């Protein structure tokens, strides 16, 4: 009997704590600084805010008004759980919408013999739902999700096809993507959405301060072997296109063009602010970002020639 | 509450500045368009009111600065000298005396003949009122930077000060030249009359009557201290003439004194001066507007905007916009610095960014729930 009572008391306590956590998180989410961001960008902002302000927050959050007697690690767990629950509604519904709007006909060009042609969005969604319970996978998904939501890939691939320069050549002649422009755009989008599947294998090293997040090709290959078993419906070429967007082009010159593009766009959109006000005298956001990326291409393992073309495109279009 | 009151007062001063600039233009238009006496009397009073208002404003600002031991700073670095120049001398020498003369009767200026000439000269520096427009400069587009405001204000002030003092100097010179070498048609006419009288062996009343009928500028002729001709009676002269409205000429040979009416001549000179004033006023306004609109935009584009972008990039961790480098000014020092900022600083900042560099939320935003 005692045990049941204890469980009931503990259960009530958990509910109260959850409610407080939800209230606190909602308060943070209503701040204008994060209101207009995409779900995972909000999550990154809030987690960093909590991490940076631990000294000021701990006395209040461990008081009787919030989570009395709890350590900082436990408080973060409670808050993060609430944060994930709140944001997952928006994130997963948004992801489902994105996946449903993609035309998967391009898979017919990539698939190996014998694989089914049913629309794979449900499988991708389920796989991502599981993957997005891992903190690092969520963090890595912020850029790709934002890039696909903003359709940034569409505008630049459209321009690449108009210009018929390096990017077009690499896509059509080198990677030999004998498909239409729309199909290539969808291929790049799905590659972006599959970028974070590298996290099926836990990252052992301390990620803090590792700005470039580039992995070794062997690690990527290991991840590919694991993922192949889990999402059999997708052709290996497509999975490789997603996973290889985590490696360095400088070390792997045969890296797929779609992976190179996915890598660049994911980084571009990691902290993208669509509402950023342009100061007088400043260059446009995309132009500025691509120019900085050109100078840091070795650090991030980007293809400098792709960056050059993207930079020129952004400059000419005022993006 | 105090700051709200100050804001309202500053707004009122701005409004009065705009009014006084319009008033300065209207004063000369009134002469050119020959407005009636009532309108010109109103302008006389309003001119005095504006000069009094700005004199009081200057005294308040100066005493406030003095109490804070910042009097020198106010005068030399906050353009206090403009506040002084566009108020105190105008009150003492330009609008004050005519109003005093009006209130106490025209003859108050009797015996102050030389000062009247100073009044005419000081009128030229009414244009300094335009410098007050710099006070509302901060509300103009591109002038939101303090440095831009100060820089452009300095250029405008220097230009206008040079113009104003040039006009003042020119007025003095012109006045002196005219008095040394009077060659106006009116003076020639007076000389001709004197010559005519000198060359006549005798003067009959008939001749004098004919002469005064033709030459209607002759008010009075006296010979051997006796008046032989008077156009107006004494009361009329007292009520309608001031000291400067007639010229006294003496013909020693004939022991004769002639009083000439120069009101028309004065009006003609005043009209000419008014046109000159309007010309200079318009010129100065165009210079001010030109600097404020065109030069301030150029200064913003080539100096303050790039500095602002670089300042944000250095101060804000997540700010990564490059400075735009205009093709035609790429060799300017500022854009050379901006190039280094774009090519060296920003990539370095990007490579060295920490996770907490992306935090835009502030602790201050949570004061209400955290206490």
XYZ file of C-alpha atoms in Angstrom:
690
model
C 0.000 0.000 0.000
C 2.828 2.283 0.998
C 4.510 1.660 -2.299
C 1.378 2.591 -4.245
C 1.024 5.805 -2.218
C 4.659 6.636 -2.784
C 4.190 6.081 -6.508
C 1.139 8.308 -6.536
C 3.024 11.034 -4.651
C 6.008 10.699 -6.943
C 3.699 10.725 -9.952
C 2.058 13.972 -8.800
C 5.469 15.495 -8.145
C 6.570 14.630 -11.664
C 3.456 16.227 -13.116
C 4.040 19.433 -11.205
C 7.657 19.485 -12.247
C 6.692 18.873 -15.857
C 4.149 21.652 -15.718
C 6.691 24.063 -14.290
C 9.203 23.001 -16.901
C 6.664 23.516 -19.681
C 5.767 26.945 -18.312
C 9.382 27.982 -18.082
C 10.206 26.713 -21.552
C 7.149 28.383 -23.065
C 8.252 31.622 -21.474
C 11.630 31.312 -23.155
C 10.019 30.389 -26.458
C 7.827 33.486 -26.410
C 10.891 35.763 -26.400
C 11.114 37.796 -29.631
C 14.744 36.732 -30.057
C 13.667 33.128 -30.752
C 10.038 33.437 -31.807
C 10.741 33.568 -35.546
C 13.283 30.756 -35.631
C 12.734 27.207 -36.831
C 12.132 24.569 -34.127
C 15.653 23.173 -33.812
C 17.175 26.658 -33.974
C 14.962 27.574 -31.015
C 16.134 24.462 -29.231
C 19.801 25.305 -29.829
C 19.280 28.869 -28.612
C 17.535 27.780 -25.430
C 20.006 25.019 -24.595
C 22.922 27.376 -25.103
C 21.187 30.028 -23.034
C 20.777 27.577 -20.164
C 24.387 26.405 -20.483
C 25.855 29.921 -20.592
C 23.778 31.280 -17.693
C 24.029 28.353 -15.291
C 25.409 30.477 -12.457
C 22.560 32.974 -12.578
C 19.823 30.390 -13.223
C 20.722 27.643 -10.758
C 19.782 29.502 -7.534
C 16.321 30.325 -8.897
C 15.629 27.046 -10.689
C 16.631 24.961 -7.675
C 14.468 27.036 -5.345
C 11.022 26.020 -4.103
C 9.385 28.014 -6.903
C 10.766 25.666 -9.533
C 12.640 22.418 -8.864
C 13.574 22.336 -5.188
C 16.582 20.301 -4.198
C 17.412 19.191 -7.726
C 20.926 19.322 -9.147
C 21.674 21.250 -12.329
C 21.989 18.027 -14.367
C 18.517 16.898 -13.265
C 17.036 20.316 -13.924
C 18.467 20.334 -17.433
C 17.042 16.856 -18.040
C 13.563 17.995 -16.987
C 13.757 21.196 -19.014
C 15.186 19.467 -22.065
C 12.482 16.836 -21.960
C 9.825 19.563 -21.860
C 11.591 21.479 -24.630
C 11.769 18.431 -26.865
C 8.114 17.587 -26.299
C 6.988 21.110 -27.119
C 9.167 21.495 -30.196
C 8.635 17.985 -31.547
C 5.030 18.839 -32.358
C 6.135 21.625 -34.652
C 9.246 19.827 -35.878
C 7.709 16.510 -36.810
C 4.587 17.969 -38.364
C 6.809 20.308 -40.372
C 9.056 17.425 -41.397
C 6.070 15.342 -42.444
C 4.806 18.207 -44.570
C 8.227 18.616 -46.194
C 8.535 14.914 -46.907
C 5.051 14.749 -48.384
C 5.811 17.661 -50.724
C 8.864 15.986 -52.232
C 8.442 14.111 -55.495
C 10.405 10.858 -55.158
C 10.501 9.985 -58.846
C 14.240 10.677 -58.833
C 14.688 7.463 -56.856
C 13.817 5.525 -59.997
C 17.105 6.779 -61.522
C 19.095 5.794 -58.464
C 17.532 2.554 -57.353
C 19.104 -0.750 -57.772
C 17.260 -3.573 -59.388
C 14.610 -5.283 -57.289
C 13.892 -2.491 -54.779
C 10.251 -1.411 -54.328
C 9.167 1.982 -55.662
C 6.657 2.925 -52.947
C 6.941 6.441 -51.624
C 9.478 6.312 -48.861
C 8.440 9.360 -46.801
C 6.874 7.284 -44.029
C 10.060 5.296 -43.577
C 12.214 8.411 -43.552
C 9.875 10.052 -41.066
C 9.915 7.068 -38.711
C 13.676 6.770 -38.937
C 14.119 10.461 -38.219
C 11.646 10.307 -35.304
C 13.887 7.736 -33.647
C 17.050 9.564 -34.562
C 15.735 12.850 -33.244
C 15.655 11.473 -29.724
C 19.460 11.792 -29.782
C 20.601 15.320 -28.807
C 23.482 15.475 -31.286
C 21.340 14.241 -34.156
C 18.808 16.950 -33.361
C 21.497 19.612 -33.279
C 22.846 18.369 -36.621
C 19.353 18.441 -38.137
C 18.807 22.180 -37.496
C 20.686 23.340 -40.607
C 19.212 20.800 -43.048
C 15.654 21.319 -41.762
C 15.975 25.099 -42.080
C 17.564 24.831 -45.537
C 14.761 22.639 -46.879
C 12.034 24.737 -45.203
C 13.471 27.924 -46.739
C 13.833 26.213 -50.146
C 17.288 27.714 -50.355
C 18.440 24.733 -52.412
C 15.771 25.443 -55.017
C 16.825 29.001 -55.688
C 20.514 28.193 -56.016
C 20.045 25.072 -58.132
C 17.724 27.036 -60.434
C 20.493 29.588 -60.886
C 23.101 26.855 -61.375
C 21.057 25.447 -64.232
C 20.698 28.916 -65.755
C 24.408 29.607 -65.529
C 25.579 26.124 -66.629
C 28.909 26.540 -64.931
C 30.759 24.417 -62.377
C 27.829 23.227 -60.246
C 25.778 22.211 -63.272
C 28.762 20.426 -64.791
C 29.513 18.540 -61.574
C 25.886 17.472 -61.127
C 25.129 16.447 -64.682
C 28.470 15.352 -66.116
C 30.563 14.269 -63.153
C 27.931 12.760 -60.871
C 26.072 11.778 -64.035
C 22.639 12.680 -62.722
C 20.642 12.154 -65.863
C 17.488 13.665 -64.459
C 15.544 16.900 -64.649
C 16.364 19.982 -62.633
C 13.357 19.388 -60.351
C 14.458 15.847 -59.645
C 17.962 17.012 -58.801
C 16.518 19.605 -56.428
C 14.524 16.891 -54.665
C 17.587 14.670 -54.513
C 19.573 17.445 -52.813
C 16.707 18.079 -50.387
C 16.525 14.441 -49.345
C 20.322 14.329 -49.064
C 20.077 17.263 -46.677
C 17.379 15.550 -44.632
C 19.512 12.418 -44.422
C 22.652 14.306 -43.369
C 22.153 13.603 -39.694
C 21.843 9.816 -40.100
C 25.590 9.786 -39.452
C 24.531 9.905 -35.794
C 23.283 6.315 -35.837
C 26.787 5.733 -34.518
C 27.364 7.736 -31.320
C 30.086 10.364 -31.614
C 32.714 9.508 -29.033
C 34.786 12.663 -29.077
C 33.791 15.801 -27.209
C 31.914 17.877 -29.819
C 32.221 21.139 -27.980
C 34.471 23.545 -29.917
C 34.467 21.277 -32.958
C 33.047 23.820 -35.285
C 33.557 21.994 -38.556
C 31.855 18.697 -37.505
C 33.622 16.889 -40.338
C 34.052 13.111 -39.948
C 36.480 10.671 -41.466
C 35.373 8.658 -44.516
C 35.749 5.395 -42.602
C 33.307 6.584 -39.971
C 30.863 7.566 -42.700
C 31.185 4.133 -44.294
C 30.508 2.434 -40.984
C 27.375 4.547 -40.541
C 26.251 3.706 -44.051
C 26.475 -0.042 -43.357
C 24.257 0.371 -40.284
C 21.702 2.621 -41.980
C 21.441 0.386 -45.052
C 19.979 -2.313 -42.820
C 17.519 0.072 -41.214
C 16.146 1.880 -44.309
C 16.232 -0.780 -46.987
C 13.656 1.060 -49.064
C 16.113 3.811 -50.028
C 18.890 3.109 -52.553
C 22.449 3.104 -51.185
C 23.378 5.991 -53.533
C 20.848 8.221 -51.834
C 21.917 7.223 -48.322
C 25.545 7.781 -49.311
C 24.653 11.215 -50.668
C 23.250 12.135 -47.252
C 25.964 10.533 -45.102
C 28.842 11.821 -47.250
C 27.739 15.406 -46.680
C 29.564 14.986 -43.357
C 33.010 14.335 -44.854
C 35.654 16.713 -46.223
C 35.859 17.262 -49.975
C 39.559 18.058 -49.650
C 40.259 14.571 -48.351
C 37.687 12.912 -50.616
C 37.738 14.479 -54.078
C 35.259 11.906 -55.359
C 32.629 13.135 -52.934
C 29.215 13.419 -54.598
C 28.236 16.879 -55.809
C 24.893 16.512 -54.045
C 26.764 15.788 -50.792
C 28.983 18.818 -51.288
C 25.933 21.006 -51.842
C 24.089 19.496 -48.879
C 27.104 20.120 -46.647
C 27.320 23.779 -47.648
C 23.591 24.475 -47.346
C 23.355 22.707 -43.987
C 26.095 24.895 -42.558
C 24.647 28.001 -44.180
C 21.282 27.458 -42.533
C 22.467 26.264 -39.119
C 22.036 29.767 -37.636
C 20.108 31.332 -40.482
C 17.844 34.201 -39.507
C 15.327 34.962 -42.199
C 14.282 38.135 -40.403
C 17.816 39.556 -40.150
C 17.742 43.284 -40.794
C 20.304 44.382 -43.333
C 22.433 47.262 -42.065
C 23.240 50.102 -44.417
C 26.746 49.543 -45.705
C 26.609 45.783 -45.155
C 26.605 43.102 -47.784
C 23.664 40.737 -48.027
C 23.569 37.715 -45.664
C 24.137 34.955 -48.235
C 26.873 36.875 -50.039
C 28.623 37.564 -46.726
C 28.328 33.950 -45.587
C 29.598 32.436 -48.843
C 32.528 34.851 -48.929
C 33.561 33.910 -45.400
C 33.076 30.231 -46.269
C 35.352 30.674 -49.298
C 38.134 31.797 -47.003
C 37.459 28.955 -44.557
C 36.812 26.197 -47.109
C 39.775 24.131 -45.950
C 38.599 24.285 -42.368
C 35.111 23.017 -43.241
C 36.105 20.735 -46.096
C 33.941 22.581 -48.631
C 34.394 22.567 -52.412
C 35.858 26.036 -53.102
C 34.628 26.117 -56.675
C 31.048 25.463 -55.623
C 31.409 28.244 -53.049
C 32.800 30.603 -55.695
C 29.776 30.026 -57.890
C 27.314 30.299 -55.017
C 29.007 33.534 -53.948
C 28.745 35.003 -57.441
C 25.102 33.911 -57.633
C 24.274 35.524 -54.289
C 26.123 38.735 -55.292
C 24.317 39.031 -58.611
C 20.888 38.387 -57.112
C 21.273 40.458 -53.977
C 20.718 37.418 -51.711
C 8.843 62.772 -16.280
C 11.743 65.227 -16.446
C 12.967 63.740 -19.706
C 9.447 63.978 -21.160
C 9.307 67.695 -20.335
C 12.731 68.206 -21.855
C 11.622 66.377 -24.974
C 8.534 68.567 -25.306
C 10.611 71.715 -24.842
C 13.162 70.564 -27.410
C 10.311 69.856 -29.813
C 8.935 73.350 -29.242
C 12.358 74.917 -29.857
C 12.635 72.941 -33.099
C 9.243 74.279 -34.148
C 10.298 77.852 -33.372
C 13.542 77.359 -35.323
C 11.550 76.419 -38.407
C 9.266 79.433 -37.872
C 12.155 81.880 -37.523
C 13.766 80.677 -40.732
C 10.501 81.255 -42.563
C 10.179 84.622 -40.809
C 13.652 85.704 -41.966
C 12.572 85.171 -45.548
C 9.230 86.892 -45.062
C 10.862 90.034 -43.598
C 12.565 90.754 -46.907
C 9.583 89.663 -48.972
C 7.479 92.218 -47.080
C 9.726 95.017 -48.371
C 9.841 93.687 -51.920
C 6.104 93.070 -52.096
C 5.429 96.392 -50.363
C 3.199 94.990 -47.651
C 1.157 97.474 -45.676
C 2.354 99.112 -42.480
C 0.249 96.813 -40.291
C 1.905 93.707 -41.639
C 5.344 95.248 -41.313
C 4.620 96.282 -37.748
C 3.621 92.677 -36.991
C 6.913 91.498 -38.472
C 8.751 94.029 -36.342
C 7.205 92.631 -33.172
C 7.568 89.002 -34.202
C 11.214 89.525 -35.141
C 11.849 90.942 -31.702
C 9.964 88.022 -30.104
C 12.071 85.432 -31.937
C 15.341 87.167 -31.072
C 14.228 87.501 -27.457
C 13.171 83.840 -27.341
C 16.494 82.614 -28.663
C 18.439 85.009 -26.456
C 16.643 83.618 -23.398
C 17.219 80.073 -24.690
C 20.910 80.812 -25.114
C 21.166 82.325 -21.629
C 19.440 79.280 -20.099
C 21.704 76.833 -21.930
C 24.794 78.879 -21.125
C 23.981 79.224 -17.428
C 23.166 75.513 -17.273
C 26.515 74.722 -18.874
C 28.223 77.184 -16.539
C 26.714 75.524 -13.477
C 28.083 72.195 -14.672
C 31.472 73.821 -15.440
C 30.991 72.984 -19.098
C 30.601 76.491 -20.458
C 33.586 76.274 -22.791
C 32.443 72.888 -24.053
C 28.986 74.290 -24.768
C 30.345 77.331 -26.605
C 32.988 75.645 -28.725
C 31.962 71.988 -29.055
C 28.178 72.060 -28.874
C 27.803 75.033 -31.200
C 26.861 77.441 -28.432
C 28.534 80.200 -30.408
C 25.840 79.697 -33.077
C 23.141 80.022 -30.431
C 24.787 83.290 -29.368
C 25.394 84.697 -32.835
C 21.863 83.938 -34.025
C 20.262 85.620 -31.010
C 22.066 88.231 -28.903
C 23.532 90.584 -31.570
C 20.264 90.401 -33.491
C 18.269 91.347 -30.396
C 20.597 94.215 -29.498
C 21.326 95.575 -32.960
C 18.700 94.298 -35.384
C 15.208 93.839 -33.954
C 15.525 95.688 -30.641
C 16.204 99.288 -31.771
C 13.482 99.460 -34.471
C 10.922 98.143 -31.978
C 12.100 100.646 -29.387
C 11.877 103.391 -31.984
C 8.369 102.298 -32.899
C 7.183 102.209 -29.299
C 8.707 105.549 -28.359
C 8.253 107.434 -31.605
C 10.603 107.670 -34.612
C 12.702 110.490 -33.192
C 14.298 108.170 -30.580
C 16.853 107.553 -33.255
C 17.726 111.192 -33.444
C 21.328 111.402 -32.453
C 21.844 107.724 -33.063
C 22.538 108.162 -36.733
C 25.758 106.203 -36.804
C 24.171 103.272 -34.964
C 21.503 103.060 -37.636
C 24.184 102.191 -40.137
C 25.296 99.385 -37.839
C 21.708 98.107 -37.811
C 21.761 97.832 -41.554
C 24.984 95.879 -41.439
C 23.914 93.588 -38.603
C 20.779 92.725 -40.529
C 23.017 90.742 -42.840
C 23.873 88.304 -40.082
C 20.233 87.329 -39.689
C 21.226 84.612 -42.100
C 23.077 83.029 -39.169
C 19.597 81.986 -37.967
C 19.752 79.275 -40.594
C 22.547 77.619 -38.622
C 19.913 76.716 -36.062
C 18.583 74.220 -38.555
C 21.540 72.061 -37.537
C 19.710 71.438 -34.270
C 17.105 69.394 -36.114
C 19.750 67.660 -38.162
C 19.703 64.468 -36.120
C 16.282 63.653 -37.482
C 17.476 63.655 -41.060
C 18.056 60.345 -42.837
C 21.698 59.140 -42.817
C 22.498 61.438 -39.889
C 21.761 58.955 -37.141
C 25.451 58.594 -36.398
C 26.816 61.193 -33.956
C 30.016 61.380 -35.954
C 28.119 62.028 -39.197
C 26.067 64.745 -37.498
C 29.118 66.426 -36.063
C 31.137 66.191 -39.240
C 28.452 67.482 -41.577
C 27.414 70.154 -39.071
C 31.024 71.336 -38.949
C 31.189 71.671 -42.710
C 27.865 73.483 -42.889
C 28.774 75.795 -40.008
C 32.149 76.645 -41.535
C 30.620 77.330 -44.942
C 27.826 79.481 -43.585
C 30.056 81.314 -41.124
C 32.363 82.215 -44.024
C 29.393 83.398 -46.082
C 27.847 85.370 -43.232
C 31.076 87.136 -42.304
C 31.806 87.771 -45.973
C 28.403 89.361 -46.384
C 29.008 91.371 -43.236
C 32.401 92.520 -44.495
C 30.984 93.266 -47.925
C 28.192 95.329 -46.361
C 30.724 97.399 -44.395
C 32.819 97.898 -47.496
C 29.838 98.826 -49.611
C 28.628 101.271 -46.984
C 32.007 102.953 -46.788
C 32.425 103.128 -50.550
C 28.989 104.681 -50.944
C 29.661 107.317 -48.337
C 33.067 108.125 -49.857
C 31.957 108.137 -53.411
C 28.284 108.765 -53.670
C 27.409 108.421 -57.288
C 23.767 107.478 -57.120
C 21.308 109.191 -59.370
C 19.718 110.819 -56.347
C 22.990 112.399 -55.228
C 23.692 113.612 -58.744
C 20.277 115.219 -58.807
C 21.012 117.007 -55.521
C 24.374 118.198 -56.842
C 22.674 119.535 -59.943
C 20.183 121.511 -57.857
C 22.993 122.990 -55.775
C 24.959 123.888 -58.886
C 21.872 125.483 -60.372
C 21.315 127.584 -57.287
C 24.953 128.546 -57.008
C 25.039 129.771 -60.570
C 22.016 132.023 -60.264
C 22.978 135.592 -59.392
C 19.681 136.213 -57.581
C 16.962 133.944 -56.241
C 13.380 134.971 -56.632
C 10.411 133.288 -54.931
C 9.034 132.458 -58.325
C 12.206 130.590 -59.210
C 12.213 128.773 -55.870
C 8.547 127.775 -56.246
C 9.136 126.470 -59.770
C 12.210 124.614 -58.634
C 10.465 122.948 -55.666
C 7.556 121.993 -57.853
C 9.857 120.126 -60.192
C 12.266 118.828 -57.565
C 9.902 117.249 -55.024
C 12.758 115.957 -52.882
C 13.358 119.517 -51.532
C 11.669 119.755 -48.141
C 13.028 123.047 -46.870
C 15.227 125.944 -48.009
C 16.735 128.338 -45.496
C 18.673 131.467 -46.341
C 20.361 133.692 -43.810
C 18.802 131.480 -41.109
C 15.325 132.220 -42.338
C 13.102 129.663 -43.983
C 12.285 130.780 -47.513
C 10.503 127.539 -48.431
C 8.806 124.726 -46.478
C 7.080 121.849 -48.179
C 5.638 120.413 -44.954
C 4.782 121.928 -41.604
C 6.866 121.121 -38.536
C 4.385 118.597 -37.072
C 4.322 116.648 -40.320
C 8.090 116.469 -40.382
C 8.281 115.306 -36.738
C 5.657 112.591 -37.323
C 6.821 111.320 -40.693
C 10.533 111.773 -40.827
C 13.316 110.184 -38.882
C 16.871 111.452 -38.676
C 17.884 109.365 -41.683
C 15.036 110.390 -43.927
C 16.582 113.721 -44.968
C 19.964 115.072 -46.041
C 21.174 118.519 -45.065
C 23.174 120.397 -47.732
C 24.810 123.815 -47.259
C 25.668 126.351 -50.020
C 28.189 128.578 -48.284
C 28.311 131.092 -51.105
C 24.623 131.847 -50.771
C 24.418 131.278 -47.012
C 21.776 128.733 -47.875
C 20.748 125.390 -46.252
C 18.648 122.861 -48.165
C 16.911 119.850 -46.649
C 16.330 116.980 -49.124
C 13.820 114.139 -48.677
C 15.664 110.805 -49.066
C 12.836 108.436 -48.065
C 12.408 107.210 -51.607
C 16.147 106.791 -51.945
C 16.287 104.875 -48.666
C 13.385 102.679 -49.760
C 15.188 101.945 -52.996
C 18.344 100.981 -51.136
C 16.301 98.900 -48.698
C 14.606 97.150 -51.601
C 17.934 96.424 -53.195
C 19.254 95.106 -49.895
C 16.179 92.942 -49.450
C 16.752 91.323 -52.827
C 20.367 90.768 -51.849
C 19.239 89.279 -48.528
C 16.816 86.938 -50.237
C 19.502 85.901 -52.663
C 22.004 85.156 -49.907
C 19.330 83.512 -47.761
C 18.341 81.208 -50.621
C 21.981 80.495 -51.374
C 22.671 79.567 -47.778
C 19.522 77.423 -47.572
C 20.555 75.590 -50.723
C 24.020 75.016 -49.304
C 22.573 73.701 -46.032
C 20.052 71.442 -47.780
C 22.666 70.266 -50.233
C 25.079 69.329 -47.485
C 22.384 67.742 -45.334
C 20.923 65.642 -48.105
C 23.758 64.909 -50.479
C 26.904 65.196 -48.443
C 25.527 63.468 -45.349
C 24.426 60.534 -47.515
C 27.893 60.384 -49.044
C 29.575 60.644 -45.640
C 27.333 57.900 -44.281
C 28.104 55.622 -47.219
C 31.846 56.166 -47.166
C 32.548 56.535 -43.454
C 29.920 55.863 -40.816
C 28.101 52.903 -42.391
C 31.223 50.755 -42.854
C 32.375 51.695 -39.358
C 28.989 50.699 -37.952
C 29.070 47.302 -39.663
C 32.595 46.621 -38.420
C 31.687 47.757 -34.917
C 28.755 45.328 -34.809
C 30.894 42.540 -36.159
C 33.442 43.084 -33.395
C 30.933 43.552 -30.573
C 28.281 40.953 -31.479
C 29.347 37.351 -31.579
C 26.698 36.152 -34.018
C 26.927 39.132 -36.436
C 28.709 38.116 -39.628
C 27.726 40.509 -42.401
C 30.599 41.783 -44.510
C 31.152 45.455 -45.273
C 30.055 46.407 -48.760
C 33.077 47.670 -50.713
C 32.055 50.264 -53.330
C 34.080 49.898 -56.507
C 34.923 53.611 -56.793
C 36.145 54.056 -53.236
C 38.042 50.823 -52.697
C 41.307 52.709 -52.139
C 39.858 54.865 -49.331
C 41.418 54.180 -45.940
C 38.085 53.113 -44.469
C 37.485 50.547 -47.192
C 41.021 49.248 -46.975
C 40.289 48.611 -43.299
C 36.926 47.094 -44.213
C 38.640 44.771 -46.691
C 40.892 43.494 -43.919
C 37.826 43.113 -41.720
C 36.079 41.054 -44.417
C 39.057 38.944 -45.417
C 40.852 38.407 -42.122
C 38.708 39.184 -39.121
C 35.395 37.609 -40.142
C 36.826 34.257 -41.313
C 38.906 34.089 -38.122
C 35.858 34.860 -36.026
C 33.904 32.164 -37.850
C 36.575 29.502 -37.289
C 36.855 30.356 -33.625
C 33.205 30.629 -32.776
C 31.998 28.930 -29.634
C 28.575 27.370 -29.118
C 27.549 30.244 -26.863
C 28.252 32.728 -29.643
C 24.834 32.007 -31.081
C 22.869 32.929 -27.969
C 20.530 35.843 -28.591
C 18.422 35.360 -25.463
C 19.427 37.626 -22.588
C 19.055 37.173 -18.839
C 17.338 40.568 -18.701
C 14.482 39.094 -20.744
C 13.615 36.769 -17.850
C 13.714 39.288 -15.018
C 9.974 38.938 -14.432
C 10.077 35.203 -13.746
C 13.489 34.905 -12.178
C 13.213 37.955 -9.963
